Every structure is written in C-alpha cells, then in structure tokens.
Coordinates of C-alpha atoms and ligand atoms in Angstrom, one line a residue:
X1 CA 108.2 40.5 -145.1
X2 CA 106.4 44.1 -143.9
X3 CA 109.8 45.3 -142.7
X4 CA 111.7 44.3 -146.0
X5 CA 108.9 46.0 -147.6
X6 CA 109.5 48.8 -145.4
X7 CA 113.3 49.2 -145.4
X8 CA 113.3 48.9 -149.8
X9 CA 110.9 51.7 -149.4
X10 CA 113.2 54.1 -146.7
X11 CA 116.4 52.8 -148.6
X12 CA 114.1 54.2 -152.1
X13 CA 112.9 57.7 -150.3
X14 CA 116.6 58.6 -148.6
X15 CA 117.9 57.5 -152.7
X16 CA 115.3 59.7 -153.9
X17 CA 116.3 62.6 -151.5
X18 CA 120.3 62.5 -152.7
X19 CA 121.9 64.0 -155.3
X20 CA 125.3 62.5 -156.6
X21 CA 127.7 65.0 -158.2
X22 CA 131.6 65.0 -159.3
X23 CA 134.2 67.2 -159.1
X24 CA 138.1 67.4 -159.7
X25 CA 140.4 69.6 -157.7
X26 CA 143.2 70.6 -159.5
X27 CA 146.1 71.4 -157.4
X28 CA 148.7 72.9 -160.4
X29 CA 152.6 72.4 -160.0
X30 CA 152.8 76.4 -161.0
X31 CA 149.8 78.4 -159.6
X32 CA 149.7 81.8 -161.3
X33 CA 147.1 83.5 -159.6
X34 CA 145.7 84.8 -156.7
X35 CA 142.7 85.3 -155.5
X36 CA 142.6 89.0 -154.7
X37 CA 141.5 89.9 -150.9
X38 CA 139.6 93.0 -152.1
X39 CA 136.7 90.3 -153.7
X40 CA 135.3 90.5 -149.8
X41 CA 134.7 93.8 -149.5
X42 CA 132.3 96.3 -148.2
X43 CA 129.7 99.2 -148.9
X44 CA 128.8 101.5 -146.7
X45 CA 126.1 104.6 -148.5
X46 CA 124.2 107.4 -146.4
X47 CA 121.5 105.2 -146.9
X48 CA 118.7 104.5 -144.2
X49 CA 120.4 103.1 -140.9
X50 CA 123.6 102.5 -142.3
X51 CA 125.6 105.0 -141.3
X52 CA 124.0 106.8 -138.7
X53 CA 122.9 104.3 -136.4
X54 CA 124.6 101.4 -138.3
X55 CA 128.2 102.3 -138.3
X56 CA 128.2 105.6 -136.6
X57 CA 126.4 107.1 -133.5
X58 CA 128.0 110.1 -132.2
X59 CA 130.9 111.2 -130.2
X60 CA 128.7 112.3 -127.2
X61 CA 126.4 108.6 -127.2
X62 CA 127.0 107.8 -123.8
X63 CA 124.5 104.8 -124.4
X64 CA 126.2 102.7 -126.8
X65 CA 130.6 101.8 -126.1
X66 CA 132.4 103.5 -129.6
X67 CA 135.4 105.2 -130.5
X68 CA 135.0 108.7 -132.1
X69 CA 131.0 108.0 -132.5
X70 CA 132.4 104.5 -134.5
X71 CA 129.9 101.8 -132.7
X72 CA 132.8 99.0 -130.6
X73 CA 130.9 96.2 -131.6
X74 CA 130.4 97.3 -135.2
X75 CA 134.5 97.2 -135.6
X76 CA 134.9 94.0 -133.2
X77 CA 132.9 92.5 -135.6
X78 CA 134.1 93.4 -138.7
X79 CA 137.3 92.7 -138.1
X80 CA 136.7 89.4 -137.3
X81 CA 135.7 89.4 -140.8
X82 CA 139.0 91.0 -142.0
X83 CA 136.9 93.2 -144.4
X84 CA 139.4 94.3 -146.9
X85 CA 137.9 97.7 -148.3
X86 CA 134.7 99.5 -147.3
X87 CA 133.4 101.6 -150.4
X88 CA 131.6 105.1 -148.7
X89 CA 129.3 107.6 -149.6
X90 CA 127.4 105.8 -152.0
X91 CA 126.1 104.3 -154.6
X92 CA 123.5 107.2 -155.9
X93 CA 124.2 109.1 -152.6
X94 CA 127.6 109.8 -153.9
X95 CA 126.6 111.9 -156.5
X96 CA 124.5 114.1 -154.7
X97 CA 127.6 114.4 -151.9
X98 CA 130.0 117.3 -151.8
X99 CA 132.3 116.2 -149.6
X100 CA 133.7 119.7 -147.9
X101 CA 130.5 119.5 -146.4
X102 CA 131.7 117.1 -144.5
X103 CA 134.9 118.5 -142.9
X104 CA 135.6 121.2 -139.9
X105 CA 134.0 121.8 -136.7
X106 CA 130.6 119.5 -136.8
X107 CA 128.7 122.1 -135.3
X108 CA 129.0 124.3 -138.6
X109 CA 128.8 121.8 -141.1
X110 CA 125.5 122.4 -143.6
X111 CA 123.1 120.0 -144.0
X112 CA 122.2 117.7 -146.7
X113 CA 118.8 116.6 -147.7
X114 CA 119.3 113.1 -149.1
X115 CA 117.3 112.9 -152.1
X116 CA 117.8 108.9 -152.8
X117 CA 116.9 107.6 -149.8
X118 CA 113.7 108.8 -148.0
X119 CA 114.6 112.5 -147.9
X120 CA 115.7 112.5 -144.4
X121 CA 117.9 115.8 -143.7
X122 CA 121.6 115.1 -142.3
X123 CA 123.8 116.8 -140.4
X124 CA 127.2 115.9 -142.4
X125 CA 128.4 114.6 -139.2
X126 CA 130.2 111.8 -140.6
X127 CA 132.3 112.9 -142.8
X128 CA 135.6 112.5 -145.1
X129 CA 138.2 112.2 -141.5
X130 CA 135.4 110.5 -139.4
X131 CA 135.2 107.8 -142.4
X132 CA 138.7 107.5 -143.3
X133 CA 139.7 107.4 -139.3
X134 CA 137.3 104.6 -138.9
X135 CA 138.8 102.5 -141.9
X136 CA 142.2 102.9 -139.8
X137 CA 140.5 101.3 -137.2
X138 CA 139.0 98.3 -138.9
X139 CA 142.2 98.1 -140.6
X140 CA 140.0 97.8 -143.9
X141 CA 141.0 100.1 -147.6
X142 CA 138.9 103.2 -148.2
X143 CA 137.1 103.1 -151.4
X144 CA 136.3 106.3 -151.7
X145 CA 133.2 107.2 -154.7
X146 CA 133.7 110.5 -156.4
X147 CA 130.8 112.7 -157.5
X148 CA 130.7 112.8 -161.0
X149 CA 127.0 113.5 -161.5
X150 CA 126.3 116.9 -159.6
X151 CA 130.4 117.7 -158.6
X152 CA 132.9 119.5 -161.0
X153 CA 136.0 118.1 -161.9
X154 CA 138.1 120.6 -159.2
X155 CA 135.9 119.4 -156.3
X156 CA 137.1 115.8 -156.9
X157 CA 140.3 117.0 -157.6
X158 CA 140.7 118.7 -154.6
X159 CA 139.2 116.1 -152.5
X160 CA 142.6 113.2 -153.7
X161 CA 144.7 116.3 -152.8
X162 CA 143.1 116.7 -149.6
X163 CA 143.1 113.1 -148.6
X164 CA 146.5 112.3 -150.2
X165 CA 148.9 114.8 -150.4
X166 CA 151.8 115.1 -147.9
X167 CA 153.2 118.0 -149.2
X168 CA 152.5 122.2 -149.2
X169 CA 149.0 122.9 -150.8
X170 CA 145.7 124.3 -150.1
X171 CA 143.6 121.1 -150.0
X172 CA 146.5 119.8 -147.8
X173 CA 146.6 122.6 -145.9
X174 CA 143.1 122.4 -145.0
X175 CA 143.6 118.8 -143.7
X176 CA 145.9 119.8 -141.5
X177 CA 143.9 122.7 -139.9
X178 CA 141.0 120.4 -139.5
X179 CA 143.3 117.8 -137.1
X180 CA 144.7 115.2 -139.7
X181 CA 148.7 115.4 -140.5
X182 CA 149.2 112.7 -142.9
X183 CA 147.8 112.0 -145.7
X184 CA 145.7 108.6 -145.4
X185 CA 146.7 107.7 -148.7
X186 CA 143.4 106.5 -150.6
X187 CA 144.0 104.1 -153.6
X188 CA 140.5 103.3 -154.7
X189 CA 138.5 106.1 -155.8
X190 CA 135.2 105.8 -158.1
X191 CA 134.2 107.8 -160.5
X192 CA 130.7 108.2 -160.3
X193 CA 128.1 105.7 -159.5
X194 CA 125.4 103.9 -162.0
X195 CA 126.1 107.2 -165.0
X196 CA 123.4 105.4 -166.8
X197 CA 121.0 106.1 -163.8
X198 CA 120.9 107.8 -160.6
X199 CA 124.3 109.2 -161.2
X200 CA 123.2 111.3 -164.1
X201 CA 121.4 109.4 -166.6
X202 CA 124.1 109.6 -169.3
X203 CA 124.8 107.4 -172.5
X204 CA 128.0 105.4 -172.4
X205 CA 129.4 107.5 -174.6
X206 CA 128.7 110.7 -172.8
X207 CA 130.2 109.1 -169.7
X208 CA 132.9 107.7 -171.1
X209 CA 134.3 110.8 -172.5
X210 CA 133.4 112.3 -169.2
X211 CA 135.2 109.6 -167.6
X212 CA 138.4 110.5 -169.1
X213 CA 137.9 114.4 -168.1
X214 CA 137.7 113.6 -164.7
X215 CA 140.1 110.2 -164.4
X216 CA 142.6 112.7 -166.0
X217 CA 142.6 114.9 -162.6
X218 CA 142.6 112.3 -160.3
X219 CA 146.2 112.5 -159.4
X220 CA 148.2 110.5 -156.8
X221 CA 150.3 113.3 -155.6
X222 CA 153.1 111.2 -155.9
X223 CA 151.9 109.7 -152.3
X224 CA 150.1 106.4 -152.9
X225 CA 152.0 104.1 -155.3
X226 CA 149.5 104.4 -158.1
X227 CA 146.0 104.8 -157.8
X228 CA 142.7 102.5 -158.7
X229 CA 140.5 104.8 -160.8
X230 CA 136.7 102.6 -161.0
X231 CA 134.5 104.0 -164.1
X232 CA 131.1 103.4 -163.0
X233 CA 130.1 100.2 -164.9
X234 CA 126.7 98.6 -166.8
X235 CA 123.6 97.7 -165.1
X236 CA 123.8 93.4 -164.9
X237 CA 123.9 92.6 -168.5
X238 CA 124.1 95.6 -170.5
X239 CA 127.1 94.7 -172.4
X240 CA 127.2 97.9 -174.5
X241 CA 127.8 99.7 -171.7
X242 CA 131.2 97.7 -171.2
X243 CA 132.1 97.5 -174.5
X244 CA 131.6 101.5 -175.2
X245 CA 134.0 102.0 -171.6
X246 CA 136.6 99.6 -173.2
X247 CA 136.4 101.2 -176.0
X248 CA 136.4 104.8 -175.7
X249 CA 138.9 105.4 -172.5
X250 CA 142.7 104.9 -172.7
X251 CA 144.4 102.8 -170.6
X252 CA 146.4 105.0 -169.3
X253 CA 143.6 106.7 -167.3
X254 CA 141.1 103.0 -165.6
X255 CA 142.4 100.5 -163.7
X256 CA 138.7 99.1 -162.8
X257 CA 135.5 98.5 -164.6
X258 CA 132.4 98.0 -162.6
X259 CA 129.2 95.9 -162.3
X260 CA 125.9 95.7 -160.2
X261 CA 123.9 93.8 -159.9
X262 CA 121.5 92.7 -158.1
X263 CA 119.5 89.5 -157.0
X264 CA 115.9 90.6 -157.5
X265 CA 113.0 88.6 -158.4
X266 CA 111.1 91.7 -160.1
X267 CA 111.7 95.6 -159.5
X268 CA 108.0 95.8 -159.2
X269 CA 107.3 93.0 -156.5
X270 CA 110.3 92.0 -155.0
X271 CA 108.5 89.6 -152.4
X272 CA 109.5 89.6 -148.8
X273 CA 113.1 88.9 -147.3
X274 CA 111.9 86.1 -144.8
X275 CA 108.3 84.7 -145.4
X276 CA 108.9 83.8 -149.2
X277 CA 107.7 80.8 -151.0
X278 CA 110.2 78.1 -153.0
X279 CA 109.2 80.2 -156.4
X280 CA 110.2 83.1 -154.8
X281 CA 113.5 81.1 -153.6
X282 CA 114.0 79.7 -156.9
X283 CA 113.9 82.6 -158.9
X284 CA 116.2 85.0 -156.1
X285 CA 119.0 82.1 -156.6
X286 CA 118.7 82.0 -161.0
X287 CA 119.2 85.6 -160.1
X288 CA 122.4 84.9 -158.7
X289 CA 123.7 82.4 -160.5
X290 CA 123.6 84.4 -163.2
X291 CA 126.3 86.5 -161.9
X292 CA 128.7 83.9 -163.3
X293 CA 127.1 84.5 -167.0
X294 CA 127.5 88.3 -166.7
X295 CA 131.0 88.3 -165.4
X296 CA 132.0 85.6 -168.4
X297 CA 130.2 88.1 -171.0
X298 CA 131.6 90.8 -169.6
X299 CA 135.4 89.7 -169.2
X300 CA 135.0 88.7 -172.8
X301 CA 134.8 92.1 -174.1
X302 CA 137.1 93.5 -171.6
X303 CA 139.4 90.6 -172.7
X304 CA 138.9 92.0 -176.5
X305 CA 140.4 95.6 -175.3
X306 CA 142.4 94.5 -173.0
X307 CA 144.2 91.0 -173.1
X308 CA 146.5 91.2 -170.3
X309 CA 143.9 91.5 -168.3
X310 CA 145.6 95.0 -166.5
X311 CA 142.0 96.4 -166.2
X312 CA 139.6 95.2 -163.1
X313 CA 136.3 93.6 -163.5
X314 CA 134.7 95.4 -160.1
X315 CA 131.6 94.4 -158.7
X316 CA 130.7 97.0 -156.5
X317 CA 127.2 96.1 -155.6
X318 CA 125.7 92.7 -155.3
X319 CA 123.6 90.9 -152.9
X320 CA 119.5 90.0 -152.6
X321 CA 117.3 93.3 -152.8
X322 CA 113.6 92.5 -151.2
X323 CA 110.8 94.3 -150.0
X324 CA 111.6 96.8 -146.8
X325 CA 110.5 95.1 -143.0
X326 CA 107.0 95.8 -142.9
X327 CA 106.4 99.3 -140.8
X328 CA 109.6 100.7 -142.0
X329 CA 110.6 103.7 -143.5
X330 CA 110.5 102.2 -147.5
X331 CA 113.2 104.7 -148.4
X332 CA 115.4 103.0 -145.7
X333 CA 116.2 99.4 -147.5
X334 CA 116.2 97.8 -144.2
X335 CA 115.4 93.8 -145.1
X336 CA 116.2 90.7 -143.1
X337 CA 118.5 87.8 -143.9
X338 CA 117.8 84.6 -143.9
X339 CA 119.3 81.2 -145.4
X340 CA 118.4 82.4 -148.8
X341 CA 120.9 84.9 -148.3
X342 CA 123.6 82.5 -147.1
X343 CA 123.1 80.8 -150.5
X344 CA 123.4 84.1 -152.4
X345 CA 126.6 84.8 -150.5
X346 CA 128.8 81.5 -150.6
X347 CA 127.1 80.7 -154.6
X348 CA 128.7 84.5 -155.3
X349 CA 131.5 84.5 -153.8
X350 CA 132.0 80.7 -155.5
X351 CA 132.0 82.6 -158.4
X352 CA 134.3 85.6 -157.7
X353 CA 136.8 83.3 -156.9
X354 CA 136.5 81.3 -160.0
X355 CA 136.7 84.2 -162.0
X356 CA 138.7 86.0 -159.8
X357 CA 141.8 86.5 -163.3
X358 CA 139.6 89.6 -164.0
X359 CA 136.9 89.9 -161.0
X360 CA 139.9 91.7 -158.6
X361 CA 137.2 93.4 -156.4
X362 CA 134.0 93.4 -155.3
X363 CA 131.3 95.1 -152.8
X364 CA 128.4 93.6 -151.1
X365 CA 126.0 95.7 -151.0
X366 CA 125.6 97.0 -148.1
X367 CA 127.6 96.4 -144.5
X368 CA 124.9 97.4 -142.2
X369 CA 121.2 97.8 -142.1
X370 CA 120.5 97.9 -145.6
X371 CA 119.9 95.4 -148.1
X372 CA 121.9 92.0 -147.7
X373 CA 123.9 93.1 -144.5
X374 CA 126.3 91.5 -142.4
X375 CA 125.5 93.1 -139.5
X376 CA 122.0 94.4 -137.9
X377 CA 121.3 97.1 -135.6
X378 CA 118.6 98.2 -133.0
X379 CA 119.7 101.1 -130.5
X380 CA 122.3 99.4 -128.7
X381 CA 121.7 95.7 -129.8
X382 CA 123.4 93.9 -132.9
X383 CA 123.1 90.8 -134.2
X384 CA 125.3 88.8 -136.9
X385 CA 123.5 87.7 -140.3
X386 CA 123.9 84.4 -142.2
X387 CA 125.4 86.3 -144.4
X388 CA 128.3 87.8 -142.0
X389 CA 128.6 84.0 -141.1
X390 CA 129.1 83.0 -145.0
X391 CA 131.3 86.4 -145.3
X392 CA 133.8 85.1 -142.3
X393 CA 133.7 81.4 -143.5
X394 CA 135.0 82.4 -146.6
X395 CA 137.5 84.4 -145.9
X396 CA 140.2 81.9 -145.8
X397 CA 140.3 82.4 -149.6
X398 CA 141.5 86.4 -149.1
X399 CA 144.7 86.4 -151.0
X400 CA 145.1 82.9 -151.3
X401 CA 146.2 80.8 -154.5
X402 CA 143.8 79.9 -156.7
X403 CA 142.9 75.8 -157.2
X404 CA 140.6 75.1 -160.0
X405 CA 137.5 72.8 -158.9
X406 CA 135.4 72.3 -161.5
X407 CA 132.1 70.9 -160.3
X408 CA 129.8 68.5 -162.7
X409 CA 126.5 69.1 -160.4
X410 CA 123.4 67.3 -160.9
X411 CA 120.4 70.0 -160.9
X412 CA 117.8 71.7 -158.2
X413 CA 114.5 71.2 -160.0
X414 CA 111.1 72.8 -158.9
X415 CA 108.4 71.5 -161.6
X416 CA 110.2 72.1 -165.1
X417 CA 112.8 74.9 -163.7
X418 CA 116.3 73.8 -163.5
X419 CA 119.3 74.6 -161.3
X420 CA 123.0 73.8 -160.7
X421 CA 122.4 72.7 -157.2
X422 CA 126.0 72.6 -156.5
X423 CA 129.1 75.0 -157.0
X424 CA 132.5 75.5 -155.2
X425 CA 136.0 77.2 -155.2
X426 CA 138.9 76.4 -153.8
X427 CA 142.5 78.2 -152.8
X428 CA 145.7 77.6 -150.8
X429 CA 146.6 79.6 -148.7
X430 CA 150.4 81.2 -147.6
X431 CA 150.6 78.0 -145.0
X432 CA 150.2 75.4 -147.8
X433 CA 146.3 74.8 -146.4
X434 CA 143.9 73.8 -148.8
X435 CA 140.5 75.5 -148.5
X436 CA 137.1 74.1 -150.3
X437 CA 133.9 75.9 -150.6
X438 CA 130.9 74.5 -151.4
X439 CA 127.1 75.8 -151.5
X440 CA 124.0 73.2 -151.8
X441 CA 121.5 75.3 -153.2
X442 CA 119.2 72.4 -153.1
X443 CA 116.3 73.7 -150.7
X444 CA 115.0 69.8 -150.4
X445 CA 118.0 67.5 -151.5
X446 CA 120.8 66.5 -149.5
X447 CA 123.7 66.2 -152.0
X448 CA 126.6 63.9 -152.4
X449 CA 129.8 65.2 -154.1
X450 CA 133.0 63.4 -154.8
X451 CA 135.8 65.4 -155.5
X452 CA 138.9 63.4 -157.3
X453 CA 142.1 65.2 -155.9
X454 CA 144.8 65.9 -159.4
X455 CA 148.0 67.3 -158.0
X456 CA 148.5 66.8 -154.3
X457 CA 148.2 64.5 -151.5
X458 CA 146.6 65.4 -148.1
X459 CA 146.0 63.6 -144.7
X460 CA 143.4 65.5 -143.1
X461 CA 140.4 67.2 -143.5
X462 CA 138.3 69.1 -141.6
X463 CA 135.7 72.2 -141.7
X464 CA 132.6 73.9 -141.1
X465 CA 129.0 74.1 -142.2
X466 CA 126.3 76.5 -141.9
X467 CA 122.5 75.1 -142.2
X468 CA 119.2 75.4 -140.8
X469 CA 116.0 73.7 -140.8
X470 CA 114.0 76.1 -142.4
X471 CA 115.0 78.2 -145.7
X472 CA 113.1 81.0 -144.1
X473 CA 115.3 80.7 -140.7
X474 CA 117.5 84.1 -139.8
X475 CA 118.7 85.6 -136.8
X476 CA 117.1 88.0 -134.8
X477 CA 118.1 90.1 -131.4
X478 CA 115.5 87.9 -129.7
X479 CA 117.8 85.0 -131.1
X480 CA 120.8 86.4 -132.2
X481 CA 122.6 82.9 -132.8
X482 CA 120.1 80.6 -134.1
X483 CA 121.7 80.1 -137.2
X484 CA 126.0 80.1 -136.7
X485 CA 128.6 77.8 -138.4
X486 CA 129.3 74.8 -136.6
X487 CA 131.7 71.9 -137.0
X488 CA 131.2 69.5 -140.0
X489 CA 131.3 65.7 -140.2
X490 CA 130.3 65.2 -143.6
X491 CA 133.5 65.3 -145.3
X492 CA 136.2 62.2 -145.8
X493 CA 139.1 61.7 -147.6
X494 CA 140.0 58.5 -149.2
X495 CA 143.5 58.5 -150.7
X496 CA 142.9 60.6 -154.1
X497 CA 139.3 61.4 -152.9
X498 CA 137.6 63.7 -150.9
X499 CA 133.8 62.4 -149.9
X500 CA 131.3 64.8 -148.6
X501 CA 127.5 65.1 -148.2
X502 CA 126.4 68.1 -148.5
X503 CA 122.7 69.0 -145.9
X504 CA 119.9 70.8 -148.2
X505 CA 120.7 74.3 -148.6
X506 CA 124.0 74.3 -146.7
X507 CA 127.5 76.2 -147.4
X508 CA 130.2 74.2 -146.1
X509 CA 133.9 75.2 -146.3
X510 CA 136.7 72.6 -145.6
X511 CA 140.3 72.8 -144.6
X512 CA 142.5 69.3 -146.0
X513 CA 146.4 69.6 -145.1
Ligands
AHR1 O1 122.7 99.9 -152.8 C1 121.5 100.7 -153.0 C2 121.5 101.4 -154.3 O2 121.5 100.5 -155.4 C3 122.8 102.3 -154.6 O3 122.7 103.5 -154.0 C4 122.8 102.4 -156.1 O4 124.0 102.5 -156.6 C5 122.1 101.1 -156.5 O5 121.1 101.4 -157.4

C-alpha cells in the first residue's frame, strides 16, 4: 500500500512537471520561399574588445597565430558557423567614423577618440582593406554602415567608389595605390545608424528626406549587380518611424528597412548577465518574444507601402543587453552568456524564420566581446558561447525552404505571468532534409510536443540538443565546454507523427529524411 501511495504520487509530480503541446508541420507541394541566409548574420562595432582584441590583434602579435593581425581561431570559428555577413564600424560608432582614416600606411593614419564607447583613443589600425580582406577570409558579405550623422554625402560617395569601382577614378585610384586591385564589390551598405539617436537625433521626417539625399549617391558603379541600400530603422516598437520611412522614400532608392532591438529588462537596471533571478529570466525572455509582435506590426505597415514585399525588414541589432562583468571598463559592453542567452538565440531565430517573407536579414548584436557574443576573448584564450552553439545549430536553415510549423504551446507561468513555453521553425534544405527547431523556454518544465506531419512522409529522425542544469550555467576559459550540443534521444517518429520531449530550457534542432 506505501509504495502504491508512493508511485500515484511520483506518477502525479513527473505529470505535474510536463507540459503537453501540438503542432502541425506543413510540408507544401509548391514552396515559395526561402529562408534567406543573411538572417544569421554578424556585427562587428569599434566597441570595447571587439575589434581590437576580439577580431583583430595586429600584424606584428607574435603571441597569438592570425593572418594580417585577423586572430586564426577567431575565423576557424566563425566559419564553422558559416556567418553569412558581418555588418562593421558600427552601430553609433559609424557615425562618428570617417573611413579615409582608416586607409594607407598604418603608421600615419590619425587617431580617433571613440566618443560612444568609453572614450578610448584608436589608432585606425583596422581599417576599410583590413575589414573587407578579413570578410574574404571568413568567406562572410561585408555590411558596410555609412556615416550619415557627422559625414557628407561625397565622403560616402567616395567610399562605394573606392571599395567598388573597377574602373579609372580617384577613389579607385587610391585603392589601388594603397595595395587592393579589385574592387571587393560591397552590396550591403547602411545608411546611418539609430537617426533617431546616437546617429543624429533626427525626426523621421528629417531622416527620411535625408535618406533620399544620400541613398541617391550611393551608386553601384555598374560593379556589383545592384546594391542593398539599409535606412536606419525605428527603435523596437516605434511604428511611426516605419511608417514615415515607407512613406516618404521612393522605391527606387531602399531595398532594406531596419530594426533594433534589444532584450533588456530595464535601461536603468538591466540586472546581471549570469547570477539573475527567474523574474529577471522571465522578463529578459517577454522581451524577446516580443520580437515576433514588432516584426508582425512592422511588416504590416511596410506591407501597406509596399505589397510585394521588394523592400527588407532588417534587424540589424538584437540580442540580450545586461549589466558589464563586474571590474570592467562599463563603456566596454563586455557581459557573459549563459542558457538565457541560448533561449534568446533559438526563440529569435524561431521567429526570423517564420517571418522570414519580409525579415531577409538580420544582425546579432555583437560577434565578439560585446553584448550577446558568440565568441569570448582573453589574450590568447577563446572560448565558444551558448549562443555560438545555438548560432551553428541553426544554421541548417541558411537558405533553406521554408515549412510552416505552427506550434499550439501550453504556457511558462511564474505566479500570474504568462509565456509561450514553446516555439519552432522548420525548412528543407537543397538535399531534401527536413530540419526542426525548437526552444523550451520553460526554466522548470520538461515539455512534450507532438507535431502531426501534413505533406510528406519520413523514415528517420535524428538531431541535437543543447541544455544545462542550471539556467545560470555558461562557458568559461576555465571551462570552455561545459555547455555544447550533444546528441538527442528525445525525438520519435510514428508514421504521420513526430514525438519529442523537450528538457527544461533546452533548444533542440532535428534532422527527419
Ligand atoms: O550594439 C551596441 C549599440 O547599441 C550600437 O552601437 C547602437 O547602434 C545601439 O544602440
């Protein structure tokens, strides 16, 4: 009788600790879209350890392996990722950055005081070849961010000449002289960075007509089949901002719209990156779910202007934004990453992919060093983040078709607060394999999902998982593996079917053929 009492009771706490949840993956007979490859891309800003340091340590650093001052491990790594673009200067430092600073003999560049971000002065050692050399070698898309803020209209100008023309002309002249033949052939170019703040505090009218002043000069020289011209976009949900953009520029002169924004519990008190509290969990992932309201609100005005959908949704900064590591610099933006951060990373990239009709690229914010990075630095040491791990899990979905999986999930509650503890995406890729992401958000709850197959018939599955056993748990160059995707039994299919179980606060991405 005691152990009857006792296995009712275990059978009503492992009940009590499971969520169920439904799904249906539809696998159409005519895809028609794709999920772009440019969703997984990068930001690099002269910000803190980012680029010196983080990406970049010198030609002469006899200390640490790199090619033209580019840190080894640094690209090792990130291809492994297969980032697709890297955007570079900035965010705010862009506007501050006149880029033929940058070029010539290092030893006579000027220097730059950087205003943003702790008013360190820099030597312009890495510059406009020594960034767009290194995107060669990590076979990555330079996203280049024009100054719009505190640069005329003929220094941008000059600078597409300069990096894209092939032909006879000053600017290209001037390439040549400083070592570079061809043209590298730069698509992506920004124009400005957040007007409505550090990039000049403008209106959105002011900026749009602005916009169209300096998008007007930014030629292709004929050189780069078309270019992607990026107006600086609204600040998370200010919609006007969108809707004035839309509104005022021709279509003839944008090819992308952006949007940041961050995952931040409160600009005031952001609370630490690793030693936070469920609140502080809680509130960091409404934060990011929220991305998937924004980019709804904001694609329908952009749909209102522009139907066919020709114009870009960009999100060129996202990620978790905490308090600095305590003891350094605050100007710096140098935070750990833990599980939370996983969480942030598969629940957003969920939702790129499910919007991805208008969301066609997208930054994280940033690669190294600074806020939610993939990749941490100390002298000669790195280490991988969970986020890196999410970042490479995920990128089976890079240019892959797009399968609708629409998730009914059951909700993460902590007292009367409510979230969806479960989302996912799924794609095909060129070899006919279907992939599945899925994110439990659920710090406490295993959950149970059972996904009805509409469309297609597979044999196997497979996949892999990444999960901890503490929320709080992150790497560190003590223990730089701690947390790493391994392989995941949780997932069965049964004829039209798929079964998986899902740990507590787990991203889990699954391969069926
Ligand atoms: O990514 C850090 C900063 O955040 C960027 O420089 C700026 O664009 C944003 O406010």
């Amino acid at each position: 009788m005691k152990y009857a009492i006792l296995s009712f009771l275990l059978l009503l706490s492992s009940l009590g600790s499971y969520g169920q949840n439904t799904a249906t993956l539809t696998v159409p007979a005519k895809p028609d879209r794709t999920i772009s490859r440019h969703i997984y891309g990068h930001f690099a800003e002269h910000l803190g350890r980012c680029i010196y340091g983080g990406f970049y340590v010198g030609e002469n650093n006899t200390k640490i392996p790199n090619t033209a001052g580019v840190r080894n491990d640094v690209v090792d790594a990130l291809k492994k990722l297969k980032i697709p673009n890297l955007r570079w200067p900035g965010g705010c430092f862009a506007d501050t950055y006149h880029w033929k600073d940058g070029i010539g003999p290092k030893d006579q560049r000027p220097t730059i005081v950087n205003t943003w971000w702790g008013g360190v002065t820099e030597n312009n050692s890495f510059g406009t070849h020594d960034f767009l050399n290194m995107c060669e070698l990590l076979g990555t898309e330079p996203y280049l961010a024009g100054n719009m803020g505190s640069g005329a209209v003929q220094e941008l100008a000059d600078w597409v000449q300069y990096v894209n023309f092939g032909g006879v002309s000053p600017m290209s002249a001037l390439r040549k002289k400083n070592g570079r033949e061809q043209p590298w052939k730069v698509k992506y170019w920004g124009i400005g960075n957040e007007a409505w703040g550090c990039g000049g505090n403008m209106t959105a009218e002011y900026y749009a007509n602005e916009y169209r002043k300096y998008a007007t000069f930014v030629s292709d020289w004929n050189n780069s089949g078309g270019l992607t011209r990026i107006a600086s976009g609204a600040n998370s949900a200010d919609y006007n901002w969108t809707e004035t953009l839309m509104k005022v520029i021709p279509k003839n002169l944008i090819e992308g719209v952006a949007l940041h924004h961050y995952s931040v519990i409160n600009w005031d008190k952001k609370g630490p990156a690793v030693n936070f509290n469920e609140q502080q969990y809680f509130t960091t992932m409404k934060q990011a779910l929220f991305m998937d309201e924004l980019i709804q609100k904001h694609s329908a005005i952009m749909d209102k202007y522009d139907p066919e959908k020709k114009v870009a949704l960009v999100v060129d900064e996202w990620g978790g934004w905490y308090e600095v590591e305590p003891g350094t610099n605050p100007g710096f933006l140098y935070q750990q990453n833990t599980m939370r951060d996983a969480m942030i990373a598969g629940s957003t990239l969920n939702i790129f992919n499910n919007h991805s009709d208008r969301v066609r690229m997208a930054n994280l914010a940033q690669a190294i060093n600074v806020l939610q990075a993939v990749i941490l630095t100390d002298e000669e040491k790195m280490i991988l983040t969970p986020t890196y791990h999410v970042m490479e899990m995920y990128n089976v979905h890079q240019d892959a078709t797009y399968l609708p999986l629409t998730v009914k999930s059951t909700d993460y509650t902590l007292g009367e607060q409510k979230l969806t503890a479960v989302n996912g995406s799924a794609s095909r890729d060129k070899n006919g394999v279907t992939h599945v992401s899925l994110v439990n958000i659920d710090p406490k709850k295993k959950q149970e999902i059972s996904i009805d197959i509409d469309g297609a018939t597979y044999k196997s599955v497979s996949g892999r998982v990444l999960a901890s056993k503490s929320l709080q748990d992150h790497n560190t160059f003590a223990k730089p593996d701690l947390i790493k995707p391994t392989a995941f039994k949780g997932a069965k299919l049964k004829g039209k079917t798929l079964q998986v179980d899902l740990p507590p606060f787990s991203v889990v991405v699954l391969e069926m053929k």
